[in-house]
Amino acid sequence: MKRTPRHPEPMDAGARRAIKPVICYPVDTLPLPDMNAYGAARETLELVQEAIVPPREARTFRVPAGFYFRIISVDGPQVGDLNIWAENDLSERFYSGKTRALHGTHLSTGDRMWSGFPHMRPMATITHDTLDWYGFDADGGSVHDVIGTRCDPYTNRLLSGQDYHHCCHSNLTRALAAETGLPLHQAEAHVHDVLNVFMCTGFTHDTHQYFMKASPVRPGDYLECFAEIDLLGALSTCPGGDCSTVHSSDAAACYPLKVEIHRPDPQALAGWVPPAPSAYSRSHGK
Ligand SMILES: [Zn+2]
């Protein structure tokens, strides 16, 4: 946090601050998903599987490449913390930081969830978002952020001195351990920074601190993604509920979330192929 400065402003402080910013990663050359094709294919969807994630828990799900998955609000406003991995290689996983650098702080339709190095390819593309009307509010808040990391027992311990076992980090760890048979400590190492589905967040105007406010999600709202590669997903129903007041405790009202897997008519996606991993040589100049 920026506190009271100890150094006087230089004479040209105003001029230095007035320099116009440039976008770190111009996306003009980013290969764009064919949203028309994805849109046509989603008209043919057939529900093939569904699962309920109970409050303050997490569940895993598998999505074959070329299928769609939906995260759906049921019963009441609830935030979900999403992890995704390549189904057969847990080392390829969602890279929240680079996704943020490419698409901004909050995701919506047309944005993609990118995997980390050395794979660096789109793992999923957002194809429908019933909360896209929200935009950014007067506080600078919006939904589906890639800013926050996930609520976790370590930060909670640091700040409160208490142990709480149903933070999203622990929920995701237990769910991945149950799915893979890995011991908890090994599964934990694969849990990573999340996409905060439905969570409404931003940075305060004055101190630029990370804030949350009551999610605008209501039962029936959903976020839909197209699986670009075979995926293993894990979704945690955050103990913060709609994240209007507190998380990392049993205090908030929490609701389940539903995950649906949909299969499109393969004819509708003729010509689509899963994206290849990055073509970078990995020589690193040596
Ligand atoms: Zn959480």
mmCIF file of C-alpha atoms and ligand atoms in Angstrom:
data_model
loop_
_atom_site.group_PDB
_atom_site.id
_atom_site.type_symbol
_atom_site.label_atom_id
_atom_site.label_comp_id
_atom_site.label_asym_id
_atom_site.label_seq_id
_atom_site.Cartn_x
_atom_site.Cartn_y
_atom_site.Cartn_z
ATOM 1 C CA MET A 1 0.000 0.000 0.000
ATOM 2 C CA LYS A 2 1.260 3.509 -0.779
ATOM 3 C CA ARG A 3 1.718 5.393 2.481
ATOM 4 C CA THR A 4 2.884 8.935 3.262
ATOM 5 C CA PRO A 5 5.950 9.498 1.072
ATOM 6 C CA ARG A 6 9.308 10.237 2.674
ATOM 7 C CA HIS A 7 10.811 11.767 -0.419
ATOM 8 C CA PRO A 8 9.943 15.166 -1.902
ATOM 9 C CA GLU A 9 8.573 15.321 -5.425
ATOM 10 C CA PRO A 10 11.133 16.149 -8.113
ATOM 11 C CA MET A 11 10.621 19.368 -10.109
ATOM 12 C CA ASP A 12 9.250 17.479 -13.080
ATOM 13 C CA ALA A 13 6.923 15.193 -11.102
ATOM 14 C CA GLY A 14 3.882 16.473 -12.972
ATOM 15 C CA ALA A 15 5.432 15.830 -16.350
ATOM 16 C CA ARG A 16 6.491 12.324 -15.369
ATOM 17 C CA ARG A 17 2.990 11.493 -14.153
ATOM 18 C CA ALA A 18 1.379 12.944 -17.263
ATOM 19 C CA ILE A 19 3.000 10.411 -19.589
ATOM 20 C CA LYS A 20 0.272 8.365 -21.270
ATOM 21 C CA PRO A 21 0.181 4.664 -20.436
ATOM 22 C CA VAL A 22 0.568 1.988 -23.066
ATOM 23 C CA ILE A 23 -1.075 -1.413 -22.934
ATOM 24 C CA CYS A 24 1.466 -3.981 -21.702
ATOM 25 C CA TYR A 25 0.186 -6.710 -23.974
ATOM 26 C CA PRO A 26 -1.586 -5.293 -27.031
ATOM 27 C CA VAL A 27 -4.006 -8.024 -28.054
ATOM 28 C CA ASP A 28 -4.290 -7.019 -31.722
ATOM 29 C CA THR A 29 -2.183 -10.031 -32.649
ATOM 30 C CA LEU A 30 -3.839 -12.442 -30.203
ATOM 31 C CA PRO A 31 -5.455 -15.256 -32.202
ATOM 32 C CA LEU A 32 -9.181 -14.760 -31.691
ATOM 33 C CA PRO A 33 -11.601 -17.575 -30.961
ATOM 34 C CA ASP A 34 -14.209 -18.142 -33.654
ATOM 35 C CA MET A 35 -17.134 -16.967 -31.514
ATOM 36 C CA ASN A 36 -19.563 -17.403 -34.414
ATOM 37 C CA ALA A 37 -18.706 -21.096 -34.639
ATOM 38 C CA TYR A 38 -18.897 -21.503 -30.859
ATOM 39 C CA GLY A 39 -22.214 -19.667 -30.880
ATOM 40 C CA ALA A 40 -23.638 -21.903 -33.611
ATOM 41 C CA ALA A 41 -22.415 -25.042 -31.829
ATOM 42 C CA ARG A 42 -23.979 -23.991 -28.531
ATOM 43 C CA GLU A 43 -27.375 -24.018 -30.265
ATOM 44 C CA THR A 44 -26.989 -27.815 -30.530
ATOM 45 C CA LEU A 45 -26.003 -28.532 -26.914
ATOM 46 C CA GLU A 46 -27.177 -31.672 -25.184
ATOM 47 C CA LEU A 47 -26.811 -31.994 -21.401
ATOM 48 C CA VAL A 48 -24.733 -35.084 -20.644
ATOM 49 C CA GLN A 49 -23.789 -34.681 -16.982
ATOM 50 C CA GLU A 50 -24.472 -32.494 -13.996
ATOM 51 C CA ALA A 51 -23.165 -32.209 -10.470
ATOM 52 C CA ILE A 52 -24.048 -30.179 -7.416
ATOM 53 C CA VAL A 53 -21.293 -28.616 -5.342
ATOM 54 C CA PRO A 54 -22.617 -28.397 -1.767
ATOM 55 C CA PRO A 55 -22.028 -25.219 0.263
ATOM 56 C CA ARG A 56 -18.487 -24.826 1.661
ATOM 57 C CA GLU A 57 -17.230 -27.808 -0.344
ATOM 58 C CA ALA A 58 -15.667 -28.470 -3.753
ATOM 59 C CA ARG A 59 -16.264 -31.066 -6.435
ATOM 60 C CA THR A 60 -14.290 -32.071 -9.512
ATOM 61 C CA PHE A 61 -15.610 -32.568 -13.025
ATOM 62 C CA ARG A 62 -14.197 -33.635 -16.391
ATOM 63 C CA VAL A 63 -14.907 -31.936 -19.694
ATOM 64 C CA PRO A 64 -13.767 -33.473 -23.006
ATOM 65 C CA ALA A 65 -12.229 -31.063 -25.516
ATOM 66 C CA GLY A 66 -14.970 -29.611 -27.688
ATOM 67 C CA PHE A 67 -17.639 -29.853 -24.961
ATOM 68 C CA TYR A 68 -19.059 -26.969 -22.947
ATOM 69 C CA PHE A 69 -19.454 -26.587 -19.194
ATOM 70 C CA ARG A 70 -21.721 -24.279 -17.247
ATOM 71 C CA ILE A 71 -21.429 -23.056 -13.685
ATOM 72 C CA ILE A 72 -24.943 -22.245 -12.575
ATOM 73 C CA SER A 73 -26.315 -20.356 -9.584
ATOM 74 C CA VAL A 74 -29.011 -22.309 -7.759
ATOM 75 C CA ASP A 75 -30.974 -21.528 -4.579
ATOM 76 C CA GLY A 76 -29.179 -18.254 -3.742
ATOM 77 C CA PRO A 77 -26.291 -15.893 -4.530
ATOM 78 C CA GLN A 78 -23.041 -17.796 -4.277
ATOM 79 C CA VAL A 79 -19.477 -17.265 -5.439
ATOM 80 C CA GLY A 80 -17.409 -20.117 -6.913
ATOM 81 C CA ASP A 81 -13.637 -20.582 -7.072
ATOM 82 C CA LEU A 82 -12.599 -22.434 -10.215
ATOM 83 C CA ASN A 83 -9.410 -24.407 -10.925
ATOM 84 C CA ILE A 84 -8.756 -26.205 -14.216
ATOM 85 C CA TRP A 85 -6.000 -28.587 -15.299
ATOM 86 C CA ALA A 86 -5.233 -30.518 -18.472
ATOM 87 C CA GLU A 87 -7.059 -33.769 -17.761
ATOM 88 C CA ASN A 88 -3.992 -35.993 -18.109
ATOM 89 C CA ASP A 89 -1.286 -33.586 -16.954
ATOM 90 C CA LEU A 90 -1.767 -31.671 -13.718
ATOM 91 C CA SER A 91 1.353 -29.631 -14.498
ATOM 92 C CA GLU A 92 -0.638 -27.784 -17.161
ATOM 93 C CA ARG A 93 -2.985 -25.552 -15.250
ATOM 94 C CA PHE A 94 -4.797 -22.244 -15.405
ATOM 95 C CA TYR A 95 -2.498 -19.195 -15.202
ATOM 96 C CA SER A 96 -4.590 -16.482 -13.597
ATOM 97 C CA GLY A 97 -1.837 -13.839 -13.721
ATOM 98 C CA LYS A 98 -1.137 -14.077 -17.448
ATOM 99 C CA THR A 99 -4.848 -14.309 -18.197
ATOM 100 C CA ARG A 100 -5.247 -11.024 -16.282
ATOM 101 C CA ALA A 101 -2.352 -9.462 -18.209
ATOM 102 C CA LEU A 102 -4.000 -10.397 -21.507
ATOM 103 C CA HIS A 103 -7.711 -9.883 -20.806
ATOM 104 C CA GLY A 104 -7.875 -7.482 -17.853
ATOM 105 C CA THR A 105 -8.964 -7.909 -14.258
ATOM 106 C CA HIS A 106 -12.410 -9.422 -14.915
ATOM 107 C CA LEU A 107 -13.397 -11.915 -17.609
ATOM 108 C CA SER A 108 -16.473 -12.268 -19.786
ATOM 109 C CA THR A 109 -17.610 -13.695 -23.119
ATOM 110 C CA GLY A 110 -14.789 -14.111 -25.646
ATOM 111 C CA ASP A 111 -12.042 -14.155 -23.002
ATOM 112 C CA ARG A 112 -9.987 -17.266 -22.486
ATOM 113 C CA MET A 113 -8.452 -19.107 -19.564
ATOM 114 C CA TRP A 114 -4.748 -19.568 -20.461
ATOM 115 C CA SER A 115 -2.425 -22.266 -19.191
ATOM 116 C CA GLY A 116 1.003 -21.543 -17.710
ATOM 117 C CA PHE A 117 4.452 -22.017 -19.207
ATOM 118 C CA PRO A 118 5.604 -23.844 -21.221
ATOM 119 C CA HIS A 119 2.148 -24.765 -22.549
ATOM 120 C CA MET A 120 0.635 -21.273 -22.720
ATOM 121 C CA ARG A 121 -2.492 -22.075 -24.706
ATOM 122 C CA PRO A 122 -6.179 -21.405 -24.200
ATOM 123 C CA MET A 123 -7.656 -24.117 -21.962
ATOM 124 C CA ALA A 124 -11.199 -22.747 -22.082
ATOM 125 C CA THR A 125 -13.067 -19.933 -23.826
ATOM 126 C CA ILE A 126 -15.982 -18.140 -22.157
ATOM 127 C CA THR A 127 -18.973 -18.507 -24.486
ATOM 128 C CA HIS A 128 -21.838 -17.118 -22.397
ATOM 129 C CA ASP A 129 -22.112 -14.909 -19.327
ATOM 130 C CA THR A 130 -25.548 -13.904 -18.050
ATOM 131 C CA LEU A 131 -23.900 -11.250 -15.831
ATOM 132 C CA ASP A 132 -22.244 -9.440 -18.752
ATOM 133 C CA TRP A 133 -24.733 -6.575 -18.223
ATOM 134 C CA TYR A 134 -22.979 -5.642 -14.947
ATOM 135 C CA GLY A 135 -19.910 -4.068 -16.527
ATOM 136 C CA PHE A 136 -18.019 -1.992 -13.970
ATOM 137 C CA ASP A 137 -19.935 -0.280 -11.152
ATOM 138 C CA ALA A 138 -19.248 3.107 -9.536
ATOM 139 C CA ASP A 139 -16.888 1.464 -7.027
ATOM 140 C CA GLY A 140 -14.845 -0.006 -9.865
ATOM 141 C CA GLY A 141 -16.224 -3.453 -9.100
ATOM 142 C CA SER A 142 -17.042 -6.168 -11.613
ATOM 143 C CA VAL A 143 -17.620 -9.924 -11.695
ATOM 144 C CA HIS A 144 -15.520 -13.000 -12.562
ATOM 145 C CA ASP A 145 -12.144 -11.633 -11.446
ATOM 146 C CA VAL A 146 -8.676 -12.981 -11.983
ATOM 147 C CA ILE A 147 -7.240 -10.695 -9.281
ATOM 148 C CA GLY A 148 -7.917 -12.633 -6.108
ATOM 149 C CA THR A 149 -6.166 -15.869 -5.394
ATOM 150 C CA ARG A 150 -8.642 -17.931 -3.325
ATOM 151 C CA CYS A 151 -9.467 -17.838 0.369
ATOM 152 C CA ASP A 152 -7.005 -20.058 2.212
ATOM 153 C CA PRO A 153 -6.232 -21.268 5.738
ATOM 154 C CA TYR A 154 -2.742 -19.779 5.766
ATOM 155 C CA THR A 155 -3.788 -16.155 5.258
ATOM 156 C CA ASN A 156 -6.680 -16.739 7.649
ATOM 157 C CA ARG A 157 -4.248 -18.051 10.258
ATOM 158 C CA LEU A 158 -1.972 -15.083 9.678
ATOM 159 C CA LEU A 159 -4.739 -12.524 10.092
ATOM 160 C CA SER A 160 -6.975 -14.150 12.712
ATOM 161 C CA GLY A 161 -4.826 -16.705 14.522
ATOM 162 C CA GLN A 162 -7.580 -19.275 13.883
ATOM 163 C CA ASP A 163 -7.723 -22.444 11.817
ATOM 164 C CA TYR A 164 -10.616 -22.760 9.362
ATOM 165 C CA HIS A 165 -10.775 -25.821 7.102
ATOM 166 C CA HIS A 166 -13.434 -24.907 4.539
ATOM 167 C CA CYS A 167 -11.607 -22.119 2.729
ATOM 168 C CA CYS A 168 -11.658 -22.583 -1.059
ATOM 169 C CA HIS A 169 -7.999 -23.652 -1.011
ATOM 170 C CA SER A 170 -8.767 -26.520 1.371
ATOM 171 C CA ASN A 171 -12.009 -27.422 -0.404
ATOM 172 C CA LEU A 172 -10.156 -27.643 -3.729
ATOM 173 C CA THR A 173 -7.340 -29.639 -2.125
ATOM 174 C CA ARG A 174 -9.715 -32.229 -0.631
ATOM 175 C CA ALA A 175 -11.666 -32.512 -3.899
ATOM 176 C CA LEU A 176 -8.530 -32.994 -6.013
ATOM 177 C CA ALA A 177 -7.143 -35.556 -3.537
ATOM 178 C CA ALA A 178 -10.416 -37.492 -3.674
ATOM 179 C CA GLU A 179 -10.460 -37.382 -7.494
ATOM 180 C CA THR A 180 -6.828 -38.384 -8.073
ATOM 181 C CA GLY A 181 -6.006 -40.504 -5.036
ATOM 182 C CA LEU A 182 -3.062 -38.220 -4.295
ATOM 183 C CA PRO A 183 -2.220 -37.582 -0.630
ATOM 184 C CA LEU A 184 -3.532 -34.217 0.572
ATOM 185 C CA HIS A 185 -0.090 -32.585 0.631
ATOM 186 C CA GLN A 186 0.604 -33.584 -2.969
ATOM 187 C CA ALA A 187 -2.836 -32.564 -4.169
ATOM 188 C CA GLU A 188 -2.428 -29.188 -2.456
ATOM 189 C CA ALA A 189 0.600 -28.384 -4.618
ATOM 190 C CA HIS A 190 -1.602 -28.529 -7.730
ATOM 191 C CA VAL A 191 -4.204 -26.072 -6.425
ATOM 192 C CA HIS A 192 -3.657 -22.690 -8.026
ATOM 193 C CA ASP A 193 -4.983 -19.140 -8.320
ATOM 194 C CA VAL A 194 -8.596 -19.258 -9.408
ATOM 195 C CA LEU A 195 -11.161 -17.664 -11.643
ATOM 196 C CA ASN A 196 -13.535 -16.108 -9.108
ATOM 197 C CA VAL A 197 -16.828 -17.015 -10.743
ATOM 198 C CA PHE A 198 -19.681 -14.600 -9.909
ATOM 199 C CA MET A 199 -17.538 -12.770 -7.300
ATOM 200 C CA CYS A 200 -17.811 -8.964 -7.445
ATOM 201 C CA THR A 201 -14.465 -7.350 -6.748
ATOM 202 C CA GLY A 202 -12.209 -4.446 -7.543
ATOM 203 C CA PHE A 203 -9.646 -2.092 -6.087
ATOM 204 C CA THR A 204 -10.703 0.804 -3.865
ATOM 205 C CA HIS A 205 -10.309 4.209 -5.496
ATOM 206 C CA ASP A 206 -8.308 5.674 -2.589
ATOM 207 C CA THR A 207 -5.917 2.961 -1.386
ATOM 208 C CA HIS A 208 -6.242 0.564 -4.346
ATOM 209 C CA GLN A 209 -6.883 -2.327 -1.970
ATOM 210 C CA TYR A 210 -8.629 -5.457 -3.172
ATOM 211 C CA PHE A 211 -12.298 -5.306 -2.188
ATOM 212 C CA MET A 212 -15.351 -7.515 -2.518
ATOM 213 C CA LYS A 213 -19.040 -6.650 -2.431
ATOM 214 C CA ALA A 214 -22.291 -8.627 -2.618
ATOM 215 C CA SER A 215 -22.373 -10.587 -5.856
ATOM 216 C CA PRO A 216 -25.162 -9.595 -8.258
ATOM 217 C CA VAL A 217 -25.625 -13.277 -9.202
ATOM 218 C CA ARG A 218 -29.090 -14.737 -8.818
ATOM 219 C CA PRO A 219 -30.435 -18.285 -9.259
ATOM 220 C CA GLY A 220 -30.485 -19.120 -12.962
ATOM 221 C CA ASP A 221 -27.436 -17.053 -13.820
ATOM 222 C CA TYR A 222 -24.577 -18.972 -15.355
ATOM 223 C CA LEU A 223 -21.090 -18.729 -16.831
ATOM 224 C CA GLU A 224 -20.469 -21.033 -19.791
ATOM 225 C CA CYS A 225 -17.094 -22.117 -21.167
ATOM 226 C CA PHE A 226 -15.960 -24.130 -24.169
ATOM 227 C CA ALA A 227 -13.264 -26.690 -23.317
ATOM 228 C CA GLU A 228 -10.376 -26.181 -25.737
ATOM 229 C CA ILE A 229 -8.522 -29.240 -24.385
ATOM 230 C CA ASP A 230 -9.561 -32.187 -22.209
ATOM 231 C CA LEU A 231 -10.078 -30.652 -18.792
ATOM 232 C CA LEU A 232 -10.217 -31.647 -15.171
ATOM 233 C CA GLY A 233 -11.993 -28.914 -13.238
ATOM 234 C CA ALA A 234 -12.611 -28.278 -9.557
ATOM 235 C CA LEU A 235 -15.139 -25.814 -8.231
ATOM 236 C CA SER A 236 -15.397 -24.612 -4.628
ATOM 237 C CA THR A 237 -18.463 -22.918 -3.179
ATOM 238 C CA CYS A 238 -16.717 -20.146 -1.260
ATOM 239 C CA PRO A 239 -17.506 -19.979 2.486
ATOM 240 C CA GLY A 240 -18.054 -16.265 1.876
ATOM 241 C CA GLY A 241 -21.369 -17.064 0.123
ATOM 242 C CA ASP A 242 -22.128 -13.945 -1.940
ATOM 243 C CA CYS A 243 -18.955 -12.412 -0.423
ATOM 244 C CA SER A 244 -20.831 -9.366 0.905
ATOM 245 C CA THR A 245 -19.238 -9.379 4.353
ATOM 246 C CA VAL A 246 -16.800 -12.092 5.429
ATOM 247 C CA HIS A 247 -15.167 -15.243 4.185
ATOM 248 C CA SER A 248 -12.990 -17.878 5.851
ATOM 249 C CA SER A 249 -15.679 -18.716 8.415
ATOM 250 C CA ASP A 250 -19.118 -20.335 8.762
ATOM 251 C CA ALA A 251 -20.770 -16.912 9.266
ATOM 252 C CA ALA A 252 -22.045 -16.200 5.720
ATOM 253 C CA ALA A 253 -25.127 -17.749 4.111
ATOM 254 C CA CYS A 254 -23.883 -20.258 1.539
ATOM 255 C CA TYR A 255 -25.634 -22.013 -1.320
ATOM 256 C CA PRO A 256 -24.773 -24.823 -3.715
ATOM 257 C CA LEU A 257 -23.583 -24.308 -7.279
ATOM 258 C CA LYS A 258 -24.394 -26.597 -10.194
ATOM 259 C CA VAL A 259 -21.952 -27.725 -12.884
ATOM 260 C CA GLU A 260 -23.376 -28.966 -16.178
ATOM 261 C CA ILE A 261 -21.448 -30.632 -19.012
ATOM 262 C CA HIS A 262 -22.935 -30.195 -22.494
ATOM 263 C CA ARG A 263 -22.062 -31.957 -25.750
ATOM 264 C CA PRO A 264 -22.531 -30.104 -29.052
ATOM 265 C CA ASP A 265 -23.342 -31.743 -32.375
ATOM 266 C CA PRO A 266 -19.827 -32.616 -33.681
ATOM 267 C CA GLN A 267 -20.882 -31.432 -37.147
ATOM 268 C CA ALA A 268 -21.328 -27.943 -35.739
ATOM 269 C CA LEU A 269 -17.636 -27.816 -34.814
ATOM 270 C CA ALA A 270 -16.230 -29.319 -38.002
ATOM 271 C CA GLY A 271 -12.869 -27.708 -38.650
ATOM 272 C CA TRP A 272 -12.148 -26.895 -35.003
ATOM 273 C CA VAL A 273 -9.009 -28.469 -33.532
ATOM 274 C CA PRO A 274 -7.644 -28.199 -29.974
ATOM 275 C CA PRO A 275 -4.947 -25.523 -29.704
ATOM 276 C CA ALA A 276 -1.341 -26.746 -29.712
ATOM 277 C CA PRO A 277 1.028 -25.829 -26.870
ATOM 278 C CA SER A 278 3.248 -22.780 -27.398
ATOM 279 C CA ALA A 279 5.729 -23.161 -30.271
ATOM 280 C CA TYR A 280 8.470 -21.359 -28.331
ATOM 281 C CA SER A 281 11.714 -23.360 -28.633
ATOM 282 C CA ARG A 282 12.480 -23.249 -24.881
ATOM 283 C CA SER A 283 16.138 -22.645 -25.724
ATOM 284 C CA HIS A 284 16.088 -19.403 -23.674
ATOM 285 C CA GLY A 285 18.910 -18.007 -25.821
ATOM 286 C CA LYS A 286 21.400 -20.717 -24.866
HETATM 287 ZN ZN ZN B 1 -13.291 -18.687 -1.121
#
